[in-house]
Structures are given as C-alpha cells and as structure tokens.
C-alpha atoms as one frame of an Amber mdcrd trajectory, in Angstrom:
protein
 -18.338 -19.083 -32.904 -18.631 -16.641 -29.875 -18.680 -18.229 -26.877 -19.525
 -16.128 -23.344 -17.696 -16.150 -20.598 -20.951 -17.883 -18.411 -21.139 -19.999
 -20.591 -17.248 -20.916 -20.076 -18.176 -21.094 -16.348 -20.925 -23.021 -16.897
 -19.725 -25.378 -18.876 -17.043 -25.994 -15.854 -19.422 -26.464 -13.290 -22.145
 -28.480 -15.506 -18.629 -31.107 -16.027 -16.742 -30.795 -12.837 -13.687 -28.827
 -14.588 -12.792 -26.668 -12.016  -9.546 -28.357 -11.759  -8.537 -27.848 -15.090
  -9.157 -24.782 -14.861  -6.783 -23.927 -12.094  -4.502 -25.533 -13.838  -5.146
 -23.491 -16.538  -4.631 -19.893 -14.842  -1.187 -21.594 -13.106  -0.198 -21.826
 -16.544  -0.628 -18.379 -17.199   0.776 -17.228 -14.199   4.291 -19.256 -14.888
   4.486 -17.783 -18.026   3.889 -14.133 -16.553   5.950 -14.805 -13.709   9.176
 -15.896 -16.926   8.071 -13.068 -19.094   8.122 -10.345 -15.966  11.532 -12.099
 -15.359  12.585 -11.244 -19.012  11.833  -7.781 -18.397  13.868  -6.847 -15.066
  16.875  -8.937 -16.648  16.363  -6.404 -19.557  16.674  -3.401 -16.912  12.953
  -2.534 -17.547  12.025  -0.076 -14.739   8.520  -0.435 -13.917   9.074  -4.255
 -13.759  12.293  -3.562 -11.926   9.821  -1.113  -9.675   6.506  -3.589  -9.248
   9.172  -6.717  -8.335  10.762  -4.972  -5.406   7.730  -3.129  -4.246   5.977
  -6.898  -4.208   8.936  -9.465  -3.951  11.570  -7.136  -2.334   9.428  -5.537
   0.969  11.852  -7.734   3.460  14.085  -5.783   1.831  12.531  -2.382   2.669
  11.363  -1.887  -0.768   7.700  -1.009   1.084   5.507   2.342  -0.261   3.328
   1.532   3.017   3.989   3.554   5.875   3.283   2.607   9.058   3.534   4.856
  12.203   2.991   3.785  15.548   3.390   5.560  19.474   5.578   4.924  22.361
   6.665   1.562  22.666   5.070   0.741  19.147   1.354   1.651  21.215  -1.344
   3.580  19.513  -0.265   7.786  18.449  -1.087   9.796  21.044  -3.415  12.855
  19.999  -3.597  15.670  21.412  -5.612  18.808  21.043  -4.501  21.904  21.631
  -6.626  25.384  21.972  -4.992  28.273  20.088  -4.338  31.513  21.791  -5.549
  34.004  19.755  -3.665  35.691  17.500  -0.786  37.871  19.506  -1.157  41.991
  19.201   2.715  42.450  20.019   6.086  40.725  20.350   5.798  39.633  23.921
   2.392  38.477  23.238   3.585  35.773  20.536   6.324  34.919  22.556   4.073
  34.310  25.362   1.833  32.021  23.445   4.940  30.495  21.578   6.558  29.600
  24.927   3.127  28.366  26.025   2.501  25.962  23.360   5.750  24.502  23.643
   5.023  23.512  27.517   2.134  22.208  25.864   4.364  20.223  23.660   6.766
  18.972  26.073   3.728  17.312  28.757
C-alpha cells in the first residue's frame, strides 16, 4: 500500500504526532553525523572538505570572502573618467600619471 507524503503529514497533524516526527528526524541526523564521522576518519576527501567548510569556520576553513573598506567601514567606490587613447608615448605617460594621481586621492 502506497501512502503519500501529504497523508502522513495530515496524520501527524490529526493525531498530534509532531514530537514523534521531530524525534525521528533527530535520530536520522544522528545516524548521518555518525556516517560522516566514519567517512572523515577513513579519509573520504569530499566528506573532509564538507566538515571543514561547515564546522571548521573558526579555524579559517571558510569559502566566503568578506571585504570591507578602511577600518571595517564600507568599501569606497570612485568613478574615474578615462582619458582618450594616447596617440604618442608622451600622452600615454601623461594619462598614466593622471590616473595614478587620481588613485592616490
């Protein structure tokens, strides 16, 4: 006999079985953690990476890049109008110096 997921959730609501469902989920999580520990101890690379990414953040295993501006403030964004393309080496040097000066501001 096939029972739909909706029928199960309806029965959980009707017979106030949410605590039973929660306990079953906790047991399943315990089993998954046990399996993960076994895989990590056996050197299973993707399991090791997963554990480090999720549980090793305070040790520097983090894929998220956090960037801030000066003293933790917002990142300053400056718009620079590019000069026209230089026709001579002297114009190129002038443009380069002008852009460097703008970047130093």
